[in-house]
Structure formats: C-alpha cells, structure tokens
XYZ file of C-alpha atoms in Angstrom:
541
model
C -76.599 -14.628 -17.487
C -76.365 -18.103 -18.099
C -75.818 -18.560 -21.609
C -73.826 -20.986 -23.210
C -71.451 -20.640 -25.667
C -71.438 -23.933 -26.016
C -74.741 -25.670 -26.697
C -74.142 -28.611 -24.399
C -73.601 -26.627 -21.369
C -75.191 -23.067 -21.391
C -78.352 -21.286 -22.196
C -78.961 -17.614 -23.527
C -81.502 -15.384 -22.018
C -82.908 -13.291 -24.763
C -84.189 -10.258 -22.827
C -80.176 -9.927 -22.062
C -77.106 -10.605 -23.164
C -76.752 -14.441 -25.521
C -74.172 -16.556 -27.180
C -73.778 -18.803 -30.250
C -74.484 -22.528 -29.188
C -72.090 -25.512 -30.231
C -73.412 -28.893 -31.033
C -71.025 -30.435 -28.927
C -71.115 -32.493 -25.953
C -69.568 -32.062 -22.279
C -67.543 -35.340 -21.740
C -67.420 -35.239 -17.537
C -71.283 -35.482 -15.463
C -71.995 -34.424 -12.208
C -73.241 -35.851 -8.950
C -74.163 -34.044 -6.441
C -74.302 -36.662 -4.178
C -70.454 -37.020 -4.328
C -69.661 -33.148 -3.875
C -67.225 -32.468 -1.004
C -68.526 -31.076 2.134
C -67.937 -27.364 2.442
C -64.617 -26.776 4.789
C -66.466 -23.491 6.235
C -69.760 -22.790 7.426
C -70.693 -20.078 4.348
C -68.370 -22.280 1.885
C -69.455 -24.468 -0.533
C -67.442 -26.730 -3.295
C -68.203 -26.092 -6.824
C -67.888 -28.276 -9.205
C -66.429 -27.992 -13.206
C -68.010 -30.348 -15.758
C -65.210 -29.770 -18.448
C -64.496 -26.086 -18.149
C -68.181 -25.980 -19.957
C -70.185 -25.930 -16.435
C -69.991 -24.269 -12.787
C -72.429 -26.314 -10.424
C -73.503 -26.272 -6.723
C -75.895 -27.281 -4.610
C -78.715 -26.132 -3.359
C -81.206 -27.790 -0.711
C -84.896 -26.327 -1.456
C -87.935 -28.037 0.180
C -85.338 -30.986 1.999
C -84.303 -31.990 -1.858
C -80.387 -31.197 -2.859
C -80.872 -29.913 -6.344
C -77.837 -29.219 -8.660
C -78.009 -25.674 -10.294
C -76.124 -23.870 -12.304
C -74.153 -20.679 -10.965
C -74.849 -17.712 -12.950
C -73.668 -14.117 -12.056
C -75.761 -12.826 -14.970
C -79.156 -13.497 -14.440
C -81.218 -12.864 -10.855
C -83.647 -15.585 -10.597
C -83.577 -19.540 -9.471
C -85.521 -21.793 -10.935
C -85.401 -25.873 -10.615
C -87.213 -28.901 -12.307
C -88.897 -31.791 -10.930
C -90.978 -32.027 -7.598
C -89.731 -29.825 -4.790
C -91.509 -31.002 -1.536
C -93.927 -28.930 0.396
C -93.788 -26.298 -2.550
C -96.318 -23.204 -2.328
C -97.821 -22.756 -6.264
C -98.246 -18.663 -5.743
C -100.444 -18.438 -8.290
C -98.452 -17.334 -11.142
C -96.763 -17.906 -14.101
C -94.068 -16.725 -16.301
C -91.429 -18.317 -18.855
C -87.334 -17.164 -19.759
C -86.287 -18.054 -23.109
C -82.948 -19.361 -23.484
C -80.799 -19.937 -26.434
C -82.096 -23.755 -26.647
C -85.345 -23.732 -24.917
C -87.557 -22.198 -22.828
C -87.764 -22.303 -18.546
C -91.457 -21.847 -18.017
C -93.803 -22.200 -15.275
C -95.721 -21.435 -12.042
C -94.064 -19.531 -9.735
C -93.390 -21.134 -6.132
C -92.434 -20.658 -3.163
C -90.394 -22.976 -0.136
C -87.449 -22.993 2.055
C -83.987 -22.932 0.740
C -81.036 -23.646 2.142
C -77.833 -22.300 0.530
C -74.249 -22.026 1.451
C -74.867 -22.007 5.014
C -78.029 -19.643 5.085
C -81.306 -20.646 5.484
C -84.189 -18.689 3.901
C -88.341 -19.354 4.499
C -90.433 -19.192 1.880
C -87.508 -18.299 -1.311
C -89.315 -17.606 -4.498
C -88.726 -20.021 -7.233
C -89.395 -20.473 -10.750
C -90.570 -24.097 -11.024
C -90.063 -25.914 -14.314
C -92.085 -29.328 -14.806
C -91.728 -29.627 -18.658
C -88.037 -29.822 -20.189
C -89.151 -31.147 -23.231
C -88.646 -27.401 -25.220
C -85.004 -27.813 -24.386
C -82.755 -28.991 -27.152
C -80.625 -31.126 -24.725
C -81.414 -33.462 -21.827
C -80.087 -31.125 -18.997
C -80.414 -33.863 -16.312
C -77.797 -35.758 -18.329
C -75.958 -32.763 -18.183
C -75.890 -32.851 -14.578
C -77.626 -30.141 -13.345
C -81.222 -29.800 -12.333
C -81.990 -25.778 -12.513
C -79.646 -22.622 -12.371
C -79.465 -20.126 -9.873
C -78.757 -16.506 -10.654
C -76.379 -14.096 -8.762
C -76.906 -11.167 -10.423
C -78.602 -7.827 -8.653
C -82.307 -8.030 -7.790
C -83.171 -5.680 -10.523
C -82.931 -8.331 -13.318
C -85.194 -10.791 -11.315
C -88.199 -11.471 -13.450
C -89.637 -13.132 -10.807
C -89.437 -10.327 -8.102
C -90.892 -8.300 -11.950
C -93.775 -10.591 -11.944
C -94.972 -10.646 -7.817
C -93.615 -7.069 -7.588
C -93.062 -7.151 -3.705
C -90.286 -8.236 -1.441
C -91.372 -11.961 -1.270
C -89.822 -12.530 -4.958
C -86.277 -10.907 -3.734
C -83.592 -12.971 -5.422
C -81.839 -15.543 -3.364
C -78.457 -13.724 -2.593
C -80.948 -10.509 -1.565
C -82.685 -12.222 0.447
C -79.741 -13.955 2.272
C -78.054 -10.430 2.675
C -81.422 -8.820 4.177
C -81.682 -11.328 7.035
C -77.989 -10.824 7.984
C -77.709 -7.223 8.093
C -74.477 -7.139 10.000
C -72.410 -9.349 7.343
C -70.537 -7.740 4.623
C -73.231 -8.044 0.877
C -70.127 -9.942 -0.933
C -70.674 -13.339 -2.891
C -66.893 -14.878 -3.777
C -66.430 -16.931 -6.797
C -63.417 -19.425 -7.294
C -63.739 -21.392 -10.286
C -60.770 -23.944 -11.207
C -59.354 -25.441 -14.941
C -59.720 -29.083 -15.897
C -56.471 -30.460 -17.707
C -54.153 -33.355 -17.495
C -52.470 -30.451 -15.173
C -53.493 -30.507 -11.738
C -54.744 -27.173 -10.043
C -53.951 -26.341 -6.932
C -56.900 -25.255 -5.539
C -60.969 -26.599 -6.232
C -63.528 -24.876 -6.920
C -65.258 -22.897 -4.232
C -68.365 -20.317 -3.572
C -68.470 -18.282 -0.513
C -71.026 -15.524 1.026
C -69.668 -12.921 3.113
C -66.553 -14.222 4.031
C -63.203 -15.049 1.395
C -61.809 -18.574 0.716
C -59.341 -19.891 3.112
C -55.685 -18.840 1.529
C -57.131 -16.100 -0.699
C -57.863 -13.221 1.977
C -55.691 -10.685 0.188
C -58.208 -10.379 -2.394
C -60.346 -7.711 0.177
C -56.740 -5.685 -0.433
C -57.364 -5.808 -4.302
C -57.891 -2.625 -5.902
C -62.205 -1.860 -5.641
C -63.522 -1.638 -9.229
C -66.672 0.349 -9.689
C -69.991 -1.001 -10.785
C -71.029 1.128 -13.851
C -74.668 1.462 -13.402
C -76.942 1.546 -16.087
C -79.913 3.869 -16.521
C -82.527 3.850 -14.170
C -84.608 2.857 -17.046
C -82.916 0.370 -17.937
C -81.870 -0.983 -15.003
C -83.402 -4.897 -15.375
C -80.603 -5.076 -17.538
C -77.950 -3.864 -14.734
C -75.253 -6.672 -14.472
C -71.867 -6.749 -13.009
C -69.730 -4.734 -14.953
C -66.565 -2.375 -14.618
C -64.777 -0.045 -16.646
C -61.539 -1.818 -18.006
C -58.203 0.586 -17.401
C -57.127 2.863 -20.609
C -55.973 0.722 -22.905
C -56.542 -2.217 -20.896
C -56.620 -5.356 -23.234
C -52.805 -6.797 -24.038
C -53.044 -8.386 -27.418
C -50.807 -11.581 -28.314
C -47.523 -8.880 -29.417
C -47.579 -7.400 -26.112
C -49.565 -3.849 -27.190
C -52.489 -2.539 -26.179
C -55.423 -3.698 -28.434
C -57.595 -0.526 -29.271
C -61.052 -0.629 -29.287
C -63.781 2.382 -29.042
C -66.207 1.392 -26.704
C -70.320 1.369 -27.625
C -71.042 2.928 -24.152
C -71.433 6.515 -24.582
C -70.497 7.644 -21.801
C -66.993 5.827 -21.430
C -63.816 7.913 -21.209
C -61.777 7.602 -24.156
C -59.492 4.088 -24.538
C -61.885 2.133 -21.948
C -64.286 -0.375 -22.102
C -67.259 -1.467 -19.957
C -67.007 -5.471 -19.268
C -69.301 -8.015 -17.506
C -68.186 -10.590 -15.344
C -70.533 -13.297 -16.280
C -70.203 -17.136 -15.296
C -72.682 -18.055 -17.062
C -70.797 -17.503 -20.210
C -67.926 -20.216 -21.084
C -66.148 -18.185 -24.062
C -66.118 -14.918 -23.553
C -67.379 -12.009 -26.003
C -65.525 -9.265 -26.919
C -65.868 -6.857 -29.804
C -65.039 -7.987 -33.325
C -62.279 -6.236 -33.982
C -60.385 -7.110 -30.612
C -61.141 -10.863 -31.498
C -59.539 -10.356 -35.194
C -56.190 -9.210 -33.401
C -55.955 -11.672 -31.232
C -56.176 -14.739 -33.353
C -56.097 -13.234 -36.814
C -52.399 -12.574 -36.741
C -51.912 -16.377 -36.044
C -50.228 -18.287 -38.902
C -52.902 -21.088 -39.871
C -55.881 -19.329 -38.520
C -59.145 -19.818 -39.946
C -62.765 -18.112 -39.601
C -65.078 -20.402 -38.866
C -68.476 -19.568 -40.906
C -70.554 -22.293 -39.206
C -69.386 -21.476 -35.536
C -68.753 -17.689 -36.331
C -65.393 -17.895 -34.123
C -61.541 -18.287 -34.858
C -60.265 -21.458 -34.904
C -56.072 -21.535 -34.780
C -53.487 -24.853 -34.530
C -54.157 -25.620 -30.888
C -49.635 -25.829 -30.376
C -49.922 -22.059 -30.656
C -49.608 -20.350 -27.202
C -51.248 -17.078 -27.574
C -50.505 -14.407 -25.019
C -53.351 -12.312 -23.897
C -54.400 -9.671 -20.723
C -56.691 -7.493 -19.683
C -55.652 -4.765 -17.197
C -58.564 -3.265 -14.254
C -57.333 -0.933 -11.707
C -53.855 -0.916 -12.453
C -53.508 -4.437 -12.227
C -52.656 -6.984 -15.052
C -54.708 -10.250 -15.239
C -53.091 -12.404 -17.272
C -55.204 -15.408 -19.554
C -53.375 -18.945 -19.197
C -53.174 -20.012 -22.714
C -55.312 -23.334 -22.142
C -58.278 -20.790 -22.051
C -57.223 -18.467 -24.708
C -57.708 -21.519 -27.117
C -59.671 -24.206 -26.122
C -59.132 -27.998 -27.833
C -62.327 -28.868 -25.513
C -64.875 -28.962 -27.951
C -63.531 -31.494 -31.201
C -63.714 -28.242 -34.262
C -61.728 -29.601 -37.162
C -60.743 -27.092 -39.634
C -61.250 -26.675 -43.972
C -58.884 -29.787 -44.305
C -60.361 -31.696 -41.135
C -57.274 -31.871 -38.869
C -57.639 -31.007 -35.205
C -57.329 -27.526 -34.375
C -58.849 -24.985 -31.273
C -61.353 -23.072 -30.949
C -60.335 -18.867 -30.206
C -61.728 -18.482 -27.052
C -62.422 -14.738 -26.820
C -65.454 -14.807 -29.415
C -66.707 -11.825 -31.763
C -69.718 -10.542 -30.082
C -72.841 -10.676 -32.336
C -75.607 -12.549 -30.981
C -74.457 -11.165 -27.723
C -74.522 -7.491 -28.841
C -75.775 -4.430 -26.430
C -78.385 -2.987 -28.172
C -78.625 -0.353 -25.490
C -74.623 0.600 -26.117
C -74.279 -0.102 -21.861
C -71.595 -2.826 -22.248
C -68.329 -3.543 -24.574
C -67.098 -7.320 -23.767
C -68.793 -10.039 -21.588
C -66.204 -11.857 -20.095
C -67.083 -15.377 -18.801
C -65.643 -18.463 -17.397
C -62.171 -18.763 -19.645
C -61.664 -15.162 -17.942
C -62.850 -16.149 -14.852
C -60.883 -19.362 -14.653
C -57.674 -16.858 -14.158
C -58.906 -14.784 -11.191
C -60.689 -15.145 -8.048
C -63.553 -12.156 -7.948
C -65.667 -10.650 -5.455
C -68.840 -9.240 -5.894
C -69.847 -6.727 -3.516
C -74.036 -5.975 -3.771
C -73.425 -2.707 -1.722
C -76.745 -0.880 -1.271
C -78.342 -2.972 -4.204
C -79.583 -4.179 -1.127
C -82.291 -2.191 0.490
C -82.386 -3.779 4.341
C -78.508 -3.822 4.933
C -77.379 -1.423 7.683
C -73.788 -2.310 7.515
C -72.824 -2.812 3.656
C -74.013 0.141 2.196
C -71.403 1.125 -0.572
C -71.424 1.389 -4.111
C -71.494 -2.277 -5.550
C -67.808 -2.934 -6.325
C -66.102 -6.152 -7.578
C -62.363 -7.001 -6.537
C -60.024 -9.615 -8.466
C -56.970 -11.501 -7.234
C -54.958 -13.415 -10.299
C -54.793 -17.311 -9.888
C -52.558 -17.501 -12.860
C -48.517 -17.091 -13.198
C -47.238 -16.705 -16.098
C -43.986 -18.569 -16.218
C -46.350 -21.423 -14.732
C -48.953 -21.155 -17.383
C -46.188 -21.570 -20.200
C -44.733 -25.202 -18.973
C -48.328 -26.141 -18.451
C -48.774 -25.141 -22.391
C -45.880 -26.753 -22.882
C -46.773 -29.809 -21.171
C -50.438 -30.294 -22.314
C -50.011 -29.010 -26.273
C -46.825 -29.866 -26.830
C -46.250 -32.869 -25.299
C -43.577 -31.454 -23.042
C -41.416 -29.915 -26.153
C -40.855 -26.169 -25.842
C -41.587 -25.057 -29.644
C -42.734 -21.592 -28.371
C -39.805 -19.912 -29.849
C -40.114 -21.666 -33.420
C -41.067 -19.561 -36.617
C -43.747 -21.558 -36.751
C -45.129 -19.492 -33.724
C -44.201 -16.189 -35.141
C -47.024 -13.930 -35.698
C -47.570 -12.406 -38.833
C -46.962 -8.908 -39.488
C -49.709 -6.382 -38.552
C -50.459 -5.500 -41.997
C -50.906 -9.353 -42.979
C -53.743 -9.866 -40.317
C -56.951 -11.680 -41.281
C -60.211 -9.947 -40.283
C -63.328 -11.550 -39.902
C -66.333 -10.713 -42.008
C -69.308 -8.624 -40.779
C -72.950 -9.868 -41.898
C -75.341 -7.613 -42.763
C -77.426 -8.332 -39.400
C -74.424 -7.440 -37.896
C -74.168 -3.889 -39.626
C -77.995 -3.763 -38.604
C -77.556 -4.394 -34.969
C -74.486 -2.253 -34.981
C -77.073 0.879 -36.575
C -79.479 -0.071 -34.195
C -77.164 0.264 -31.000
C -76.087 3.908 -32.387
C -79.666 4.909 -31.944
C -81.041 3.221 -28.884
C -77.670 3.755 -27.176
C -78.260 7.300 -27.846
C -81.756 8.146 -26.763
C -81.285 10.490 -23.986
C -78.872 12.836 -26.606
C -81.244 12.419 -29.535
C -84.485 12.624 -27.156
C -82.872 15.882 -25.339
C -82.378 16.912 -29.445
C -85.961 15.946 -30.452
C -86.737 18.441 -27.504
C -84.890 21.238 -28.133
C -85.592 21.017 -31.857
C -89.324 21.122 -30.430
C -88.869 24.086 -28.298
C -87.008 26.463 -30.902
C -89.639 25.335 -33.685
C -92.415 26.663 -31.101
C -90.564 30.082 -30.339
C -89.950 30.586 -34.023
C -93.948 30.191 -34.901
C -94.572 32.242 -31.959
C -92.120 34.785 -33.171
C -93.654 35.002 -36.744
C -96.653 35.732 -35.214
C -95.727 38.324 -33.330
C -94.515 39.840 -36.230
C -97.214 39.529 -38.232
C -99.698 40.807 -35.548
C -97.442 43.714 -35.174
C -97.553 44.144 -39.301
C -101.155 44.070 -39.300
C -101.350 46.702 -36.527
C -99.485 48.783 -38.016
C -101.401 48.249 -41.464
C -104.679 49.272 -39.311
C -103.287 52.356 -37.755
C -101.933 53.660 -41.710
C -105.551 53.822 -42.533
C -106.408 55.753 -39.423
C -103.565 58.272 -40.769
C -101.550 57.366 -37.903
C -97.853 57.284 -38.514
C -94.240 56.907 -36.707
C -90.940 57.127 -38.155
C -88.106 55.611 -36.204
C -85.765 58.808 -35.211
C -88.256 61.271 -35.352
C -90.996 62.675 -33.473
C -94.386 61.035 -33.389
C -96.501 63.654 -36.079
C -100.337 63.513 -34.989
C -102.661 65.028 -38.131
C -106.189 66.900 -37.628
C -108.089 66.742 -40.735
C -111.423 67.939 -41.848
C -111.960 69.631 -38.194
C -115.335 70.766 -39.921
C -112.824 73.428 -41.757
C -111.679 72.933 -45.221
C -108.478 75.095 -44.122
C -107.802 73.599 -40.850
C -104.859 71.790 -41.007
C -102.842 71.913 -37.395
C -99.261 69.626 -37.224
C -98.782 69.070 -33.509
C -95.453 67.597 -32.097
C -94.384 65.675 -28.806
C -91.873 67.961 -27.386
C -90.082 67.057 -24.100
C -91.305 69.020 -21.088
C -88.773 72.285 -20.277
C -85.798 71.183 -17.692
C -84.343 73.758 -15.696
C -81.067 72.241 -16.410
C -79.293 72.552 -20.006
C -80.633 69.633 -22.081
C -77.820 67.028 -22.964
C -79.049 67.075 -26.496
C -79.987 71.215 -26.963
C -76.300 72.277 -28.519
C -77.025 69.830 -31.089
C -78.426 70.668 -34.536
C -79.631 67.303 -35.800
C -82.074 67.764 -32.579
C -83.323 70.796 -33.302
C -83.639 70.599 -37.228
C -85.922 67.579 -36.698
C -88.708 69.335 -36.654
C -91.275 70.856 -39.124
C-alpha cells in the first residue's frame, strides 16, 4: 500500500490501510535515466530518495517510467502519454492520503525486470493537479503495486483475466519459475552500505541465496469476504517484539483469531515509518528521558543521540532494527523549545487502523531497510503449475548489531561513544509517558470490536434467531394442547396421569343408567410384572 508517512514521499489508499502525512520535503531526486543497469537478467537496481522513496523502472509502451514500488497495493498506474496506449473504455479513481489517481483504464506492453508482458492493464493518470505535491519533482512518474491480485481494483473494475496485476501476469506466462518477487532495499547515511538496492523476480540477489534457507513464514489469509483487503502479512512469534530494555513488549492483538502473545504484521514498502499499536509505540520511546508527544504529527519525537534498541522476532529468528531507523533525524521536527530532535520511527497506528481486526502492525521501509524479504505468491496465482504453495514470505537480516552501534556512534554522536552515559538511561517502567488516545481513536477502536467480530456476533444473531423461533413454536404447542384439552372437558372426557383412562355414559335414554367402563390390559398367560402389587390393583373403582 503505498502510503506515506511522510507527505513528501507517500500516498494513503483509503479503501486500505493509511498513514499521517508530514509537510516535509525529500532532499535527494531521482533520474531514471542514470539508474544502473541490472547485473542479472530478472534484476533490477532500485533506487532510495532519502530513506522516504523505493523507485524502479518500468518500460510501458517504449517509455521508461519511474514508479514507485509498493508491496501493498495490486495495481500500476502512470501519468503522462504512454505510446500506442489502448483506452479500454473505462474508468475508475484511488484516493490517496494527498490526492486522488483517477482515470481511464488502458492497456499496452510492459516490460519489467526482464519480463515482457502484451497488453498489461494500466491505470492511466493525465491530471495530477488533485495531488498536494508535484510528484514529478519527486521523481517518480506512477507506482506499481506488488501486492496479490485480489486487491487490484483494476482487475475489480474489467473483472476478467486481462486486468491481472503485473507480477500475476508475469508469473502466469512463466509457469515453470518459482511465484517469488525479492525485495532489497538499502539506508542512506554519511555511512556507506554495502550493498544497493535491488528487485528481483524468481530468482535471489547475487550474495544473498541463503535467504531460500530462511525459516517460511505463513501468509495469514483473510476472509474470503474480505479478501481485496488480503496483503502480505505473518503472524509475529509469541512475544515477538524486543522493546528498548531487552523484554518482550506485550501487546493483545485485534485479530481474533491470533493465538495468545502474537501479532499479525504487514510487510508494506509503501509505508516509510512503520505502524504499530499504541501502546507498543509508548514503550518504546516513552521510557526515553526527553521524549515528547508530538500533538501536530501524532508521533514520538526523542533527542536524536539516543540509540534505542528494538526487535521483532518471526520464526524463531531475531531481526534486529539499526538505530538510524528506529529514530529518524530525516525529516527537520523541532521539539516544545525548538531544538533539533528525531522523529520515533515505529508510529501509533490510528489513521492506519484495521477496522476489520485482520492486522496488528504494518511494518514498512525503516523495518524493511534491516532485512532482505521474499515474497512467495504461491497459488495466489491461478495458471502456475510449478509454484503452487501457500504464499509464504522469508527474511534474511542485513543488519549486525555491533555494526549498527559504531554507525550510531559515528553518525549521532560524532564518533563519541556516550551510549553508556546516564543521560541514556531509561527511565523506570513506572515513570513511562503514554500517549493520549482521541476520542476518534476510542471510536475506531469500538468500531473494530464489532466489525472484527461479525462472523461470532452474526453466528449469535442466528442462534438467538433460531431458539426465539423454537420457543414461539413451543408456546404454541402448548397452548394448542391446553385448548384441546379445554374442548374435550366439555365433552366429559377426562385423563388423569397414573390412572386409567375413565370413559362416562350418560343419559343413555335412562335416567338410571350410569355404566363406568375401564381400559384393562388384555389377560397374559404369564404372571403380570405388576399383579403382586397393590397400588395396581387398588387403582380402580
């Protein structure tokens, strides 16, 4: 989903997940005419405008275009004139967190990392002007989405094969390649990484082949209902989030149906701070000495010399978060007495907030930054004969520790270790700030309770239904039964439970004939059961 947490460099779909936007402004541009070739034939470089952006290439009707990467939304669209473009004859428009992508739908040949693909469905944007930022100057030109085929509102819209998303289509024409998209996305500091940016389809990056060894994480699948809002998410391990003191931060998740201590989290590169529920942010950065909530951002800001240890653990593994992208001194904040300090990466989520309980944290590109991931589409896709698994994702860590500390070190502190200072201590647990809920918060928060919970309270409704209905049936059994019997007391017919059934002659055309007649079981030539006993006997007249 490409949404930005930052308004200069992402957007926020509304029908899915969104994110508070910054008024700031990404300081690097991009040109794609001075991208590095791709070293392999299904590799391609991406590029990093300032940790704020993720951008490749693609080629669609002979014209390189510049588009963002985005594993949380399904459909590409572009601006400007795309040559030999089919107009199919139909329209639709995305909403985004600062304007809106609308337009005809088209149709013309892509080419993307390697793969070439006739006739790719496009959405085809010729007015920016709802945007609140010039995205050219940005330096992109459109945004392609990742994400499984089931989100594409364009495939929604021609509701047939020919508006497959771009990675389906790629993975239906090669049916003997493995349905995996790889994602390596590199940091920009006065450090220099040692690797760049890369993208790859069906095959891993040079030097990071150990990732297919990585442990395979589960897509949780959403409800078949709901499934246009299906994204890449995983169940975190118990526990699975390593605050800044080194113990597990606990969180109960939204998602009904997760086990107890786990979340549900979506890799999204769309996203540039991550979202993660309220209470996780407060213990990361509220424990902080000279932290401050931010009411016009709605995020922690925190001296930017504090290194701030942080992890998240999936399948037994421990992915540590270099602390350049646990606190972020990209963006210019200021705090109540206007010196310089960061901004907490790992955002409350509000405006991002599951409505349908089916995820916990959203975790974007300053999670992404520390671990090369694999996305494995699995039988998402229909036409593959040799990848047909469960989705699955797989992550390799790109960051070491003892490495991410002198970098710290090197870029915050101007190469003086203060880590150890009192200065850095964190404060006590019980002498934590919290942040402050709004009531829309509360509101949303209701909301999710309920629409999270419609199969349980629609099963409920049901069987509230159902024992309603027996019970009015019931009653009027009963009362049939009561008037029945009313109707046979003023025939003069009787029955008294225990004894025999007494049948009355009257007025037989005799004043004195009165005969009492009684149901008597027929003789047995065995001994009754019930003949030795009085009660039996006596019962009669």
């Amino acid at each position: 989903m490409w949404t930005a947490a930052l308004g200069s460099s992402l957007f926020s779909l509304f029908i899915g997940v969104h994110a508070i936007s910054f008024p700031v402004r990404v300081r690097t541009s991009y040109n794609p005419h001075n991208a590095l070739q791709a070293r392999d034939e299904h590799n391609i470089p991406v590029t990093n405008t300032h940790n704020a952006e993720y951008i490749a290439n693609v080629t669609l009707g002979g014209r390189v275009i510049p588009v963002l990467l985005d594993t949380g939304s399904s459909d590409l669209w572009v601006t400007g004139d795309v040559p030999g473009t089919t107009d199919l004859g139909k329209s639709v428009s995305v909403s985004y967190a600062v304007g809106e992508a609308s337009g005809d739908i088209n149709s013309a040949d892509l080419d993307f990392a390697g793969y070439h693909i006739k006739d790719q469905a496009y959405l085809l944007v010729k007015n920016t002007s709802s945007f609140s930022i010039n995205i050219s100057a940005q330096g992109f030109e459109g945004l392609i989405g990742l994400g499984p085929n089931t989100g594409s509102v364009i495939l929604d819209k021609l509701d047939d094969d020919s508006g497959n998303s771009v990675l389906n289509r790629i993975f239906s024409q090669n049916t003997t390649s493995a349905n995996y998209l790889s994602l390596l996305l590199d940091r920009k500091s006065s450090v220099t990484e040692s690797f760049t940016g890369q993208l790859t389809i069906s095959e891993p990056v040079a030097g990071f082949e150990n990732i297919t060894s990585m442990p395979k994480l589960e897509v949780k699948a959403v409800h078949k209902l709901t499934d246009e809002d299906q994204h890449w998410q995983v169940y975190t391990d118990a526990n699975g989030v390593i605050g800044p003191d080194g113990q597990p931060i606990k969180v109960d998740s939204i998602v009904p149906s997760a086990p107890d201590g786990q979340l549900i989290a979506v890799f999204d590169s769309g996203y540039t701070l991550p979202q993660v529920p309220r209470a996780m942010s407060d213990a990361i950065y509220g424990r902080v000495q000279g932290a401050e909530w931010n009411a016009q951002y709605q995020a922690w800001t925190v001296p930017c010399t504090q290194l701030i240890n942080l992890s998240f653990m999936f399948g037994g593994v421990e992915y540590p978060i270099h602390p350049l992208d646990v606190s972020t001194s990209d963006f210019g904040i200021v705090d109540s007495t206007g010196s310089p300090v960061c901004l907490g990466a790992f955002q409350p989520i509000t405006s991002a907030f599951s409505l349908l309980g089916e995820y916990d944290i959203i975790l974007g590109m300053s999670f992404l930054r520390n671990a090369y991931t694999l996305f494995d589409y699995g039988d998402w896709v229909d036409e593959s004969s040799n990848d047909r698994n469960d989705p699955y994702i797989q992550l390799m860590s790109t960051m070491n520790k003892a490495t991410a500390k002198q970098e710290f070190i090197k870029v915050r502190l101007n190469g003086v270790d203060t880590t150890n200072s009192s200065s850095q201590a964190l404060l006590p647990a019980g002498q934590g700030l919290t942040s402050p809920i709004s009531e829309e918060e509360k509101k949303k928060k209701y909301e999710e309770q309920v629409l999270s919970r419609w199969p349980e309270i629609f099963v409920g409704c049901l069987a509230f239904v159902i024992i309603v209905a027996a019970l009015i049936t019931w009653r009027c059994c009963v009362r049939r039964k009561q008037r029945r019997a009313a109707q046979a007391a003023k025939l003069g017919l009787s029955s008294v439970a225990g004894r025999p059934k007494t049948y009355s002659i009257m007025d037989m055309n005799s004043s004195s004939a009165h005969l009492n007649m009684h149901e008597m079981a027929p003789k047995q030539t065995w001994d009754h059961p019930y003949a030795a006993h009085d009660d039996y006997k006596s019962s009669g007249v």
